[in-house]
Coordinates of C-alpha atoms and ligand atoms in Angstrom, one line a residue:
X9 CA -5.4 -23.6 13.8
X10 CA -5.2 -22.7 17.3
X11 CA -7.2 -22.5 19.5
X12 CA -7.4 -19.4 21.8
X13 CA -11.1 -19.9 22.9
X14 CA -10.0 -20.2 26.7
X15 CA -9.1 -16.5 26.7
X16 CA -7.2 -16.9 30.0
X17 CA -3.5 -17.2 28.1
X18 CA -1.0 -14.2 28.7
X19 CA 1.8 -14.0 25.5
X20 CA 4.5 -11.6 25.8
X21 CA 4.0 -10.3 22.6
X22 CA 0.6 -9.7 20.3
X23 CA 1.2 -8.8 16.5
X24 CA -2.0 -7.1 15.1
X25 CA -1.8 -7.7 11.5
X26 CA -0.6 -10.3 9.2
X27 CA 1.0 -8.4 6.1
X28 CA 4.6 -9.0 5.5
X29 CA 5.1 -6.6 8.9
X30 CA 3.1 -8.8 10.9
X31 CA 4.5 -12.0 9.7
X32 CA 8.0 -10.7 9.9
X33 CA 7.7 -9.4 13.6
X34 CA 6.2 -12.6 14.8
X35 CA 8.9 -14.5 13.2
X36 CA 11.7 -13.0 14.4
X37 CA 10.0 -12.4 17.8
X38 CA 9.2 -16.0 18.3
X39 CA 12.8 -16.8 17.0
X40 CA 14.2 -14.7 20.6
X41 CA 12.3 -16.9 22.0
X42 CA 9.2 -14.6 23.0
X43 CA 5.8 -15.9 23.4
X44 CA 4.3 -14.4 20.8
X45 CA 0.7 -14.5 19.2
X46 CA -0.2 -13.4 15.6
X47 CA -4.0 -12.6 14.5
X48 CA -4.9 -11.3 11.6
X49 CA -8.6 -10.4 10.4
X50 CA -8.6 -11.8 7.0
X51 CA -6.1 -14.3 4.8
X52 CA -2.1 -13.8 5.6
X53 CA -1.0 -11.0 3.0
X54 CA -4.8 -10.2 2.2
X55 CA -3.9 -6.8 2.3
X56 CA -1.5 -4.9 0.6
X57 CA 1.1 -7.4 1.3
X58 CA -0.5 -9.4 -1.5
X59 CA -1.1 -6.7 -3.8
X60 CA 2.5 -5.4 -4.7
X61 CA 4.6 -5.4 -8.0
X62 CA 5.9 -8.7 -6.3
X63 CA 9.7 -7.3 -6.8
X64 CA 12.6 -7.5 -3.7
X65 CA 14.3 -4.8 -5.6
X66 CA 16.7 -2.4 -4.0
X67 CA 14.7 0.6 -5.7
X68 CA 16.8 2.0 -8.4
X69 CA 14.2 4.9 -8.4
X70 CA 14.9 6.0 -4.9
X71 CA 18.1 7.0 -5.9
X72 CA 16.5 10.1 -8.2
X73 CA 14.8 11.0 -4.6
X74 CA 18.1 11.1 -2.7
X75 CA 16.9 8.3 -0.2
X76 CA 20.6 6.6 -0.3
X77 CA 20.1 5.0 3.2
X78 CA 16.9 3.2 1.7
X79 CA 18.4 1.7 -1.5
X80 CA 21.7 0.7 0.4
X81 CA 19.2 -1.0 3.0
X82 CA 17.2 -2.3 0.0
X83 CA 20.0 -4.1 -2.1
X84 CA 21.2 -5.5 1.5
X85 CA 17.6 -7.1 2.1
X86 CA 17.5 -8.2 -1.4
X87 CA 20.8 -10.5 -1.0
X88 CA 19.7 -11.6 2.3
X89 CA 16.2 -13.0 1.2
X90 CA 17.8 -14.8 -2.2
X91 CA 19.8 -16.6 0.3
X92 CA 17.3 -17.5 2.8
X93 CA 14.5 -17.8 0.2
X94 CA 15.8 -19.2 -2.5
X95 CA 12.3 -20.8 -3.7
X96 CA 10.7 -17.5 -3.2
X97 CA 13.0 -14.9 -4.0
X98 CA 14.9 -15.3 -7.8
X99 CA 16.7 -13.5 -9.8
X100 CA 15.4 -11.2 -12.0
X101 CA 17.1 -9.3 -15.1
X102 CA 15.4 -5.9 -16.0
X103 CA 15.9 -4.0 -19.6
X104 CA 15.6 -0.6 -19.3
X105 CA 15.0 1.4 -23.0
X106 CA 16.1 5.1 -23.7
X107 CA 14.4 6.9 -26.5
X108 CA 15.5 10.3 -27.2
X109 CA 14.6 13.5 -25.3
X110 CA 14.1 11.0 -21.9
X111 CA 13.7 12.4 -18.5
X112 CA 16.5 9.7 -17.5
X113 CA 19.2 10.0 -19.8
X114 CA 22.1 7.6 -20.7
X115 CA 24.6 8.9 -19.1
X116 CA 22.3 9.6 -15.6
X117 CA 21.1 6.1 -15.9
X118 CA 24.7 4.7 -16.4
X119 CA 26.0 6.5 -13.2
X120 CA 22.6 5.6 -11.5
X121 CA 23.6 1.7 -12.4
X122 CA 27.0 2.2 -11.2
X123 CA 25.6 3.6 -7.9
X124 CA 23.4 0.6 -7.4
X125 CA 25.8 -1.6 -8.7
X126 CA 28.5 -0.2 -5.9
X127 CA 26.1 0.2 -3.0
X128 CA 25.5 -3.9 -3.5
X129 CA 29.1 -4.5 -2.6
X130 CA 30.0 -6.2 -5.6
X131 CA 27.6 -8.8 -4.5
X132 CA 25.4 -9.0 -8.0
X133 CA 25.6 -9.0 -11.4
X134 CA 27.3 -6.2 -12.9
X135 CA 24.7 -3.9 -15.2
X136 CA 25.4 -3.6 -18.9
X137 CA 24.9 -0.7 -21.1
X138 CA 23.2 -1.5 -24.5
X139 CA 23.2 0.0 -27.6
X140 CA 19.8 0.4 -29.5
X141 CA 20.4 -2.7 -31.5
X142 CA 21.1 -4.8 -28.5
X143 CA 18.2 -2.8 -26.8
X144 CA 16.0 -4.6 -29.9
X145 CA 17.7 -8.0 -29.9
X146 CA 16.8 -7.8 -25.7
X147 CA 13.4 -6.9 -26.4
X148 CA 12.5 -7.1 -30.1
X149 CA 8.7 -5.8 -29.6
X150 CA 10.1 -2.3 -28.5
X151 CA 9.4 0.9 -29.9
X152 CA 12.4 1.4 -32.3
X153 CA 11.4 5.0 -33.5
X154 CA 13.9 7.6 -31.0
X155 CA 15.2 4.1 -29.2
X156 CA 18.9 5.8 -28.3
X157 CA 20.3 2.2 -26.4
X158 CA 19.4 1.3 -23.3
X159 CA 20.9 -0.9 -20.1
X160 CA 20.1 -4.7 -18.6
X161 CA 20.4 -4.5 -14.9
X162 CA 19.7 -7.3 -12.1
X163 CA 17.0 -7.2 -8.9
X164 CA 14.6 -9.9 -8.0
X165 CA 11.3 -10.9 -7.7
X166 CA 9.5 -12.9 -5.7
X167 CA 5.1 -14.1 -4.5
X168 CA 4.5 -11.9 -2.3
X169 CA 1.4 -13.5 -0.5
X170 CA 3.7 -17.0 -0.2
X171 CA 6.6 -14.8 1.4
X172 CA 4.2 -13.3 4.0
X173 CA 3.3 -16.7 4.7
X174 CA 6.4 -18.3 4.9
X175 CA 7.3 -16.1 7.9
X176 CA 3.8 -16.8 9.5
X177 CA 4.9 -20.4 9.0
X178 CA 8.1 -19.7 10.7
X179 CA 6.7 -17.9 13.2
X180 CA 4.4 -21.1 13.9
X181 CA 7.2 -22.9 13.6
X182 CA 9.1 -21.1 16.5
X183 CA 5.8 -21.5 18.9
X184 CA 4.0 -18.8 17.9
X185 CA 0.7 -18.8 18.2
X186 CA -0.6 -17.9 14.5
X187 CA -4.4 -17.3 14.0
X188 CA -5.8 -16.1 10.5
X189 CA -9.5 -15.4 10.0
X190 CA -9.7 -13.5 13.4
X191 CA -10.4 -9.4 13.4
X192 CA -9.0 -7.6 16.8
X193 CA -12.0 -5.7 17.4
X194 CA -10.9 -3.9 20.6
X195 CA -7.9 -3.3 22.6
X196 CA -8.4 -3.9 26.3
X197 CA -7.0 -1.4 28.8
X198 CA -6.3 -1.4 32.4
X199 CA -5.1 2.0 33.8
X200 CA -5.0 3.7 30.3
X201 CA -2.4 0.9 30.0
X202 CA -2.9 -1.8 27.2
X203 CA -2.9 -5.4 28.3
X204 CA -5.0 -7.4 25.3
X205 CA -7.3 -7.3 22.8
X206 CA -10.5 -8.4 22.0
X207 CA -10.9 -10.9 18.9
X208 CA -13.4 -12.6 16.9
X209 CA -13.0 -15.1 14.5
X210 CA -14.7 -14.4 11.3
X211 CA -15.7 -18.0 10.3
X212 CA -16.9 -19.5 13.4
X213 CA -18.2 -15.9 15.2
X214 CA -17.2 -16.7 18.0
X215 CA -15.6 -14.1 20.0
X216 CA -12.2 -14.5 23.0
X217 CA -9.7 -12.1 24.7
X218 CA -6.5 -12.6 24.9
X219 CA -3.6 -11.0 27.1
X220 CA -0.4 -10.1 26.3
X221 CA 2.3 -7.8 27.8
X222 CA 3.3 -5.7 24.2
X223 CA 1.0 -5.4 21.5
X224 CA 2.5 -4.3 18.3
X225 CA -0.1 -2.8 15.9
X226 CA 1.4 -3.8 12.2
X227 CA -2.5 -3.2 10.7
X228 CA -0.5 -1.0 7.5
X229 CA -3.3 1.3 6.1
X230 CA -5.7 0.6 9.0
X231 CA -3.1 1.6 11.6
X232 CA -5.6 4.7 12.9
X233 CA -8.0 1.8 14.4
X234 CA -6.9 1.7 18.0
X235 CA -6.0 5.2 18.2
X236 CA -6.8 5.4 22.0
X237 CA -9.0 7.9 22.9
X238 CA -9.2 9.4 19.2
X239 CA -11.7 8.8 16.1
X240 CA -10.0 6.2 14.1
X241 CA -8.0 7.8 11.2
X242 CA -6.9 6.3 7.9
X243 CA -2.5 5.5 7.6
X244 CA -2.0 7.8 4.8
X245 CA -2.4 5.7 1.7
X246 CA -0.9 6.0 -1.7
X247 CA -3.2 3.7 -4.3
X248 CA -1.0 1.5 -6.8
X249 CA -2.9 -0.5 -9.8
X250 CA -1.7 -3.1 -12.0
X251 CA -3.0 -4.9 -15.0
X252 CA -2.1 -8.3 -16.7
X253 CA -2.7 -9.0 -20.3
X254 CA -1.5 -11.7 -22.5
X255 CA 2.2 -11.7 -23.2
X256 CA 2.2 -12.9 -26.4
X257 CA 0.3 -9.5 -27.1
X258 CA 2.8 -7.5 -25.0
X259 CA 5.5 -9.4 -26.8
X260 CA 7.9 -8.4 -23.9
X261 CA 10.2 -11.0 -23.1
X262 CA 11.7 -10.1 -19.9
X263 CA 11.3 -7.9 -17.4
X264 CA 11.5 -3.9 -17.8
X265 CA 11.9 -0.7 -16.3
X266 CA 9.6 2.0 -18.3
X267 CA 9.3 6.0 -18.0
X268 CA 5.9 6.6 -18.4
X269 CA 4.7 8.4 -21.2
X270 CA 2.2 10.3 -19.4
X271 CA 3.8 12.0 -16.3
X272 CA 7.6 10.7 -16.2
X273 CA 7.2 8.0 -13.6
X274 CA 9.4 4.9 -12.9
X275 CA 7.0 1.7 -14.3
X276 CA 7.5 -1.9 -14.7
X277 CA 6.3 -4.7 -17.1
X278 CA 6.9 -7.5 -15.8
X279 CA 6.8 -11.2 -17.3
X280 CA 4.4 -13.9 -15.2
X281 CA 4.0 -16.8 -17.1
X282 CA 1.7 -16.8 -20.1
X283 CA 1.2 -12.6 -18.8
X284 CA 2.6 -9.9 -18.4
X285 CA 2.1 -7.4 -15.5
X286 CA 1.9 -3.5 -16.1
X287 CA 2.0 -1.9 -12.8
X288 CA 1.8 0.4 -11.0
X289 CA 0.1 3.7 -10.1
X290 CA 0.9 6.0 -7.4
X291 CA -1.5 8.2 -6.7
X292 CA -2.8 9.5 -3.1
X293 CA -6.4 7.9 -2.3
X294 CA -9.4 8.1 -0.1
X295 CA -10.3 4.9 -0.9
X296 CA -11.7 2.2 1.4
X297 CA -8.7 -0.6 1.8
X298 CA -11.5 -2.6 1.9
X299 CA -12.7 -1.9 -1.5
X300 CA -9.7 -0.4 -3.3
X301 CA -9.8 -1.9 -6.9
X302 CA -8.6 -0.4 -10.0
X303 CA -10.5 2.6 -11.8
X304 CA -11.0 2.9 -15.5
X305 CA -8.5 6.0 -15.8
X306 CA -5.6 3.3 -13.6
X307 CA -6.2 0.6 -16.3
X308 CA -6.2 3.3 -19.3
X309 CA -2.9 5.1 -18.0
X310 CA -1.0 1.7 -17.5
X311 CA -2.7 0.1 -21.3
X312 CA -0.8 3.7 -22.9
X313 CA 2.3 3.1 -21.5
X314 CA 2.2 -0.8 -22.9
X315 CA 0.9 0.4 -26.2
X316 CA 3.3 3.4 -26.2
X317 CA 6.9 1.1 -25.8
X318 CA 5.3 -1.6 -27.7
X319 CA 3.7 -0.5 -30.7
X320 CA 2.4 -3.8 -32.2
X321 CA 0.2 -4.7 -29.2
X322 CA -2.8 -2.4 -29.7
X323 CA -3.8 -3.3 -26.3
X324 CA -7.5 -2.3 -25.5
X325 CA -9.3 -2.7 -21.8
X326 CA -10.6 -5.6 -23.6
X327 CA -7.5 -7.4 -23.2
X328 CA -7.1 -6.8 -19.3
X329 CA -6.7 -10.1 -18.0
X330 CA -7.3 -8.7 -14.5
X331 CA -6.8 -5.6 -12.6
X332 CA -6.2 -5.1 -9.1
X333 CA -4.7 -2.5 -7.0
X334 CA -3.5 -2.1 -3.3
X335 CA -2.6 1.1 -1.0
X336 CA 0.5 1.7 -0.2
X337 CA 0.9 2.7 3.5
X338 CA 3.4 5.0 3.7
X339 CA 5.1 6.3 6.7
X340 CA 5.2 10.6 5.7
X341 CA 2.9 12.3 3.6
X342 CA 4.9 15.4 3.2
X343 CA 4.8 16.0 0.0
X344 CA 1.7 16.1 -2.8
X345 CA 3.8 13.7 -5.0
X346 CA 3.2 10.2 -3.2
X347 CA 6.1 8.8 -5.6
X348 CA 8.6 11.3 -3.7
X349 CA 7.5 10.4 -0.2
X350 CA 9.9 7.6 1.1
X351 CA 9.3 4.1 1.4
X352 CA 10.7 4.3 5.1
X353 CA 9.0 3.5 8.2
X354 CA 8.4 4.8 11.5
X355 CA 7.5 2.9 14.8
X356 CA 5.5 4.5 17.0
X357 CA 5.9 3.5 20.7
X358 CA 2.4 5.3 22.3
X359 CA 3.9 4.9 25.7
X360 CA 0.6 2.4 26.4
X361 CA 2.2 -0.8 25.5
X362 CA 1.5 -0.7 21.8
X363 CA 4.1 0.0 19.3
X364 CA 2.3 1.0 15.8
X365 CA 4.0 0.7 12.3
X366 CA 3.6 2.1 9.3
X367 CA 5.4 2.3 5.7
X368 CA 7.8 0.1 4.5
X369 CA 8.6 -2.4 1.8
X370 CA 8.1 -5.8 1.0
X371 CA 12.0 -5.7 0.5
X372 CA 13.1 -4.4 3.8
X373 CA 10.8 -6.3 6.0
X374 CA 13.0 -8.6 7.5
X375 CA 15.3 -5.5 8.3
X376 CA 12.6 -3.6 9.9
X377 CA 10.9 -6.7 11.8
X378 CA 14.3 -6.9 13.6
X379 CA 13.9 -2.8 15.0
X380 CA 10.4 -3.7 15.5
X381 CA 11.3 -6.4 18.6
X382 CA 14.1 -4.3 19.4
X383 CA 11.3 -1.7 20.6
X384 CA 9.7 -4.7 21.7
X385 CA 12.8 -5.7 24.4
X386 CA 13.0 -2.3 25.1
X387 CA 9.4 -2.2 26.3
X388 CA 9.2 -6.0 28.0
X389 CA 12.8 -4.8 30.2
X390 CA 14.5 -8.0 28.6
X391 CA 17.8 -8.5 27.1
X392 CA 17.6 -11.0 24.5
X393 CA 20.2 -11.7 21.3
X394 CA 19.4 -10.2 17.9
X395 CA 17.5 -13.9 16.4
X396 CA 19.4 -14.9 13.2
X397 CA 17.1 -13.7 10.6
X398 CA 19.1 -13.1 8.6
X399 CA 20.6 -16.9 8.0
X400 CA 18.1 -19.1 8.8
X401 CA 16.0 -20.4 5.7
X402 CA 12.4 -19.6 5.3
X403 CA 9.5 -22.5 5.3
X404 CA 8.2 -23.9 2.3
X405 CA 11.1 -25.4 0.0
X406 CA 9.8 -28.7 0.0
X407 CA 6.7 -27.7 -1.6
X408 CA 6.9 -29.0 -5.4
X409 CA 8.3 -31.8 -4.1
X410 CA 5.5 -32.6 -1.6
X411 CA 3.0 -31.6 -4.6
X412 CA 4.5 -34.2 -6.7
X413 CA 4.1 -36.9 -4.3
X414 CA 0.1 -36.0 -3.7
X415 CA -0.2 -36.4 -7.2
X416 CA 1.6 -39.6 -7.6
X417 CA -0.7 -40.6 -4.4
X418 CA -3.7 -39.4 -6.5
X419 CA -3.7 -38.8 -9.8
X420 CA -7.0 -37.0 -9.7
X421 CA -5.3 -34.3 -8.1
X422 CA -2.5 -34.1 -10.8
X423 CA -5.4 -32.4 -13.3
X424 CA -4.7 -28.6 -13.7
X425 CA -7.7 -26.7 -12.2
X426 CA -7.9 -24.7 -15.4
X427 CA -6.5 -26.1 -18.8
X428 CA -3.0 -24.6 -19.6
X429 CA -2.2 -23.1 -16.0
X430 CA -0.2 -25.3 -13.7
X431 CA -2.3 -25.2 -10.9
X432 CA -3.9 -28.2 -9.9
X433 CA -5.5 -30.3 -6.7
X434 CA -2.9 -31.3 -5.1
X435 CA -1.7 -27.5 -4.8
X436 CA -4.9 -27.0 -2.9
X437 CA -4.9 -30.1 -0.6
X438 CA -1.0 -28.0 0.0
X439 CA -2.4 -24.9 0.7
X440 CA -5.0 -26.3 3.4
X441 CA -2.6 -29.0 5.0
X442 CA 0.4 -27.1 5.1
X443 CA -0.3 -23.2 4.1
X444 CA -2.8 -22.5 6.9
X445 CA -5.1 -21.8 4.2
X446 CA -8.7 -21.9 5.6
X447 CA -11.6 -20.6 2.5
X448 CA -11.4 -20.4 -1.3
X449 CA -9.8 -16.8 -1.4
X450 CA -6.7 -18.2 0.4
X451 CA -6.5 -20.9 -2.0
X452 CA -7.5 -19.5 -5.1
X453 CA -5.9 -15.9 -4.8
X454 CA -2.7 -16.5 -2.3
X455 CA -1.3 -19.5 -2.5
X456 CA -1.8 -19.9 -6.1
X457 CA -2.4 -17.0 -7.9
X458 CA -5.2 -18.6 -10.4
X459 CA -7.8 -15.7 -9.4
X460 CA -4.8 -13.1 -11.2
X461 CA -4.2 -15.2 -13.9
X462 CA -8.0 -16.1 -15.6
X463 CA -10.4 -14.1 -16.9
X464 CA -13.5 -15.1 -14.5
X465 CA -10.9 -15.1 -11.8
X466 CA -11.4 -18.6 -11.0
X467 CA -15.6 -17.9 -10.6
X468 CA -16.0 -21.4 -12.6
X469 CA -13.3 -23.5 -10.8
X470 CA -14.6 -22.3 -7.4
X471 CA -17.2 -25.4 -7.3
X472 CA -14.5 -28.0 -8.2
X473 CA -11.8 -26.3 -5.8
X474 CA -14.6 -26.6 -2.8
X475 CA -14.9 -30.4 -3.1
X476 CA -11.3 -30.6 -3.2
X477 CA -10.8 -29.3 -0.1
X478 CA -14.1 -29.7 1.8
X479 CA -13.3 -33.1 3.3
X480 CA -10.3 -31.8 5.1
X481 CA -11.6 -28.2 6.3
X482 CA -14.8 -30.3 7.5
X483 CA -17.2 -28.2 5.3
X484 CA -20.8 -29.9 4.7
X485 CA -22.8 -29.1 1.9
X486 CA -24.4 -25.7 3.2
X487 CA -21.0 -24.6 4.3
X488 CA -19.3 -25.1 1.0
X489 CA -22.2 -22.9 -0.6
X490 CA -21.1 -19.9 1.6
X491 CA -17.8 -20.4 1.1
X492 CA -18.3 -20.4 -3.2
X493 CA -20.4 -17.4 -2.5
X494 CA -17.9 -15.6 -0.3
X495 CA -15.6 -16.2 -3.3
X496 CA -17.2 -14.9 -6.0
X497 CA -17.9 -11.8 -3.2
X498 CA -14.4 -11.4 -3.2
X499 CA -13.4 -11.8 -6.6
X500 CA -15.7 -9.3 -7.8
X501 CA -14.4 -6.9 -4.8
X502 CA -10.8 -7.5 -5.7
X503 CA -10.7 -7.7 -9.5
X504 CA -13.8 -4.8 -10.2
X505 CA -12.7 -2.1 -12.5
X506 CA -14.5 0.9 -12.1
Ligands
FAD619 C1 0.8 -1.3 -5.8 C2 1.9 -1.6 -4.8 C3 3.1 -2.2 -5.3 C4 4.1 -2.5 -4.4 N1 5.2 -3.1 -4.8 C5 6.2 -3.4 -4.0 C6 7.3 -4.2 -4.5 O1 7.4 -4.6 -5.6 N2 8.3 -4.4 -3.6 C7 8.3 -4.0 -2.3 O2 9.3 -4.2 -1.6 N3 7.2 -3.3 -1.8 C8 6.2 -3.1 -2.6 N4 5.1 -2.4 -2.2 C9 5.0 -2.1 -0.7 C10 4.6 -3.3 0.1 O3 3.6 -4.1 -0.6 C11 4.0 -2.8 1.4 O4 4.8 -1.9 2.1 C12 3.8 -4.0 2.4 O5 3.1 -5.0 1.8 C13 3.0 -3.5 3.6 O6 2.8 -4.6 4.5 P1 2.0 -4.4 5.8 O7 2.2 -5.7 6.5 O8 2.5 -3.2 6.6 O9 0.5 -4.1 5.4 P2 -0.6 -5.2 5.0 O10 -0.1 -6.2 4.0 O11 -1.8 -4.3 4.5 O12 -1.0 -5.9 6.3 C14 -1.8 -5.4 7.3 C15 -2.8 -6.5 7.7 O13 -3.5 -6.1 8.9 C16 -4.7 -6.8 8.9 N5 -5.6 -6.1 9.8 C17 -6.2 -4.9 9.6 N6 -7.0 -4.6 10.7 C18 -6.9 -5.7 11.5 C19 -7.6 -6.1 12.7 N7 -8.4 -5.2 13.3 N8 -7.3 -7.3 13.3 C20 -6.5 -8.1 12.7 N9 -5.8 -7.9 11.5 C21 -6.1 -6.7 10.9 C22 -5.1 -6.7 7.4 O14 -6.1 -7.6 7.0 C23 -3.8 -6.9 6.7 O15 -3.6 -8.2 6.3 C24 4.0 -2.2 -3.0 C25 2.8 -1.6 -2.6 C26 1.8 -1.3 -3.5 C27 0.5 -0.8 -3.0

């Protein structure tokens, strides 16, 4: 991890936050060859970055909202990051079932397919209609009663937490500076101009400035924080929850695109393994980002919609696996329907030297982290070629490969953490050696997602996983019990419902 305790370094460029924006901007800022630096306050993609529906997805429902430029741009991004994340980013195939009396239609949801389909150039699989009976044979567990046909169409998915951190591995990789576990806790200011921040690093508490000539302010729903001059105010937020539950109760096979039963909206059940995910929510909050975690009435409204499409899983809150949510931080709030304010972004030059970001997806990052350093240029008075984003593969492809050979080395750390998941030491000893991974919550929730996938959220592994890694993060005895304790902290932040 670097080391920025000297204080006396000047960068060019300081990114303020490391969500997908973050990452992205210090990736392709470092790739121009600009001195950059890179802090965020918590775990790479702790925020919302690592709470999403974990789709690159040009976002077929945009196109009911009109926001053409958006989905074009989406279904761009998406071909760009299969081919320069192929571990990362995969294919995905979506069935989408229509019952009678549907807000979306046949007919409306061919010509929507055929849209997306065109606006991808060709460039992916073509979308099929279906009738009901190939609807069934699709998805056998669906609702047959009203089931009209339906269509199979293509998008992708992705982890979002290990594609945030593949750029801030890039980033590194390009001479960035890259600092995780450090909270910007004031921007410095010399003739109302801003010239550096103040940070302090959350698991050592020690506290350094640092200098830099841009600061770019990518902190999503916490972008009112260094408001100068003004009371910090909330990005406007729209909260998202999902749930997972066994599959083998959903009985979905693949992925699919839902209307829910309750007010109409655009839903996904997705498959993750041995679960499947029901998300999301959209619904404007108040909530704390801190704290955000699903409610009772999120986990209810996503269970009817399962139990509605598939009759025979008679899912109750019992069979919540976990539940988590994130806020979405989106760019507008024009309208009192967060599902019909866009998923663009705006970037905010304040005319101090800070350039704040806000809204956005996961999808388009890459697209937007390229405007981004544009304004950067703009504001540093330098002339520098567009980096090749766009081409240039992200980190981390070797990593089953390098998993494999720490578990030939050791075949202590072939064991799986938890008996049936495929998550193991050797993963861990990964994640600290190579992931910038630095406490249990890194490990446990980003760059595996174990915490998602079991029912104590990985409460009873946290032990074992602490005396995995503690020889390599230096942790003695009494350091090792705060970091099991911080862990459970989190866990029951993250995964409450209520
Ligand atoms: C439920 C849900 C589902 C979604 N699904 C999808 C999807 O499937 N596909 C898609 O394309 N998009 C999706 N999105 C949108 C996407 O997840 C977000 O647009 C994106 O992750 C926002 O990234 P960000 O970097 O701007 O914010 P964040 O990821 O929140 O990053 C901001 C970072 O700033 C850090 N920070 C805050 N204050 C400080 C400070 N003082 N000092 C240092 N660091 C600080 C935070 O810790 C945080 O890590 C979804 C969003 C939600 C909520």
């Amino acid at each position: 991890m670097a080391d920025l305790s000297g204080g006396g370094e000047k960068f060019d460029l300081l990114v303020i936050g490391g969500g997908i924006t973050g990452c992205g901007v210090a990736r392709d800022a470092s790739m121009r060859g600009l001195k950059v630096v890179l802090v965020e306050r918590d775990d790479f993609a702790s925020g919302t970055s690592g709470r999403s529906s974990r789709l690159i997805h040009g976002g077929i429902r945009y196109l009911e909202h009109g926001q053409l430029h958006l989905v074009y741009e989406s279904i761009r991004e998406r071909q760009t990051l299969l081919r320069i994340a192929p571990h990362l980013v995969k294919p995905l195939a979506f069935t989408w079932p229509i019952y009678r009396g549907a807000r979306v239609g046949r007919r409306r949801l061919s010509a929507g397919l055929f849209a997306y389909y065109l606006m991808s150039g060709g460039r992916t699989r073509k979308h099929s209609t279906l009738s009901a009976s190939e609807t069934l044979e699709r998805e056998p567990g669906l609702e047959r009663t009203g089931l009209t046909g339906g269509a199979v169409y293509y998008d992708a998915c992705t982890d979002d937490a290990r594609l945030t951190i593949a750029n801030a591995l890039a980033a590194r990789q390009n001479g960035a500076t890259v600092v995780s576990h450090a909270r910007v806790t004031e921007i410095l200011r010399e003739a109302g101009k801003a010239v550096g921040a103040v940070m302090s690093h959350q698991l050592s508490e020690v506290t350094n400035s640092i200098r830099a000539r841009v600061i770019v302010n990518a902190t999503g729903v916490w972008t009112g924080q260094f408001d100068a001059g003004k009371a910090p105010r909330r990005g406007h937020g729209s909260k998202g929850a999902h749930i997972s539950v066994p599959r083998t109760r959903v009985g979905n096979r693949d992925a699919l695109t839902l209307i829910s039963p309750v007010d109409g909206r655009v839903m996904f059940c997705l498959p993750a393994g041995s679960q499947a995910i029901i998300g999301t929510t959209d619904d404007w909050t108040e909530e704390s980002p801190e704290s955000v975690h699903a409610s009772v009435a999120d986990v209810d409204y996503l269970l009817r919609a399962a139990n509605a499409y598939f009759p025979d899983a008679h899912l109750t809150r019992a069979d919540v696996v976990s539940a988590w949510a994130g806020i979405r931080p989106l760019a507008t709030a024009a309208s009192s329907n967060p599902t019909a304010v866009s998923r663009e972004h705006s970037i905010v030059s304040d005319g101090s030297g800070m350039i704040h970001v806000t809204g956005g997806k996961l999808t388009t990052y890459r697209s937007m982290a390229a405007e981004i350093v544009d304004q950067v240029q703009k504001s540093l008075g330098e002339d520098l070629d567009r980096a090749p984003t766009d081409s240039v593969e992200l980190p981390g492809a070797e990593r089953d490969a390098e998993i494999a050979r720490l578990q030939r080395e050791d075949a202590r750390l072939a064991d799986p953490l938890v008996p049936g998941l495929p998550h193991t030491g050797a993963h861990l000893v990964y994640g600290v050696s190579k992931e910038m991974a630095q406490t249990l919550s890194d490990l446990l929730i980003r760059r595996v997602h174990l915490a998602f996938e079991t029912l104590d959220h990985g409460a009873s592994v946290a032990v074992r996983a602490a005396d995995i890694v503690a020889p390599l993060l230096a942790w003695d005895d009494q350091t090792k019990s705060a970091r099991v304790r911080e862990y459970r902290q989190d866990i029951e932040r993250i995964f409450a419902i209520g």
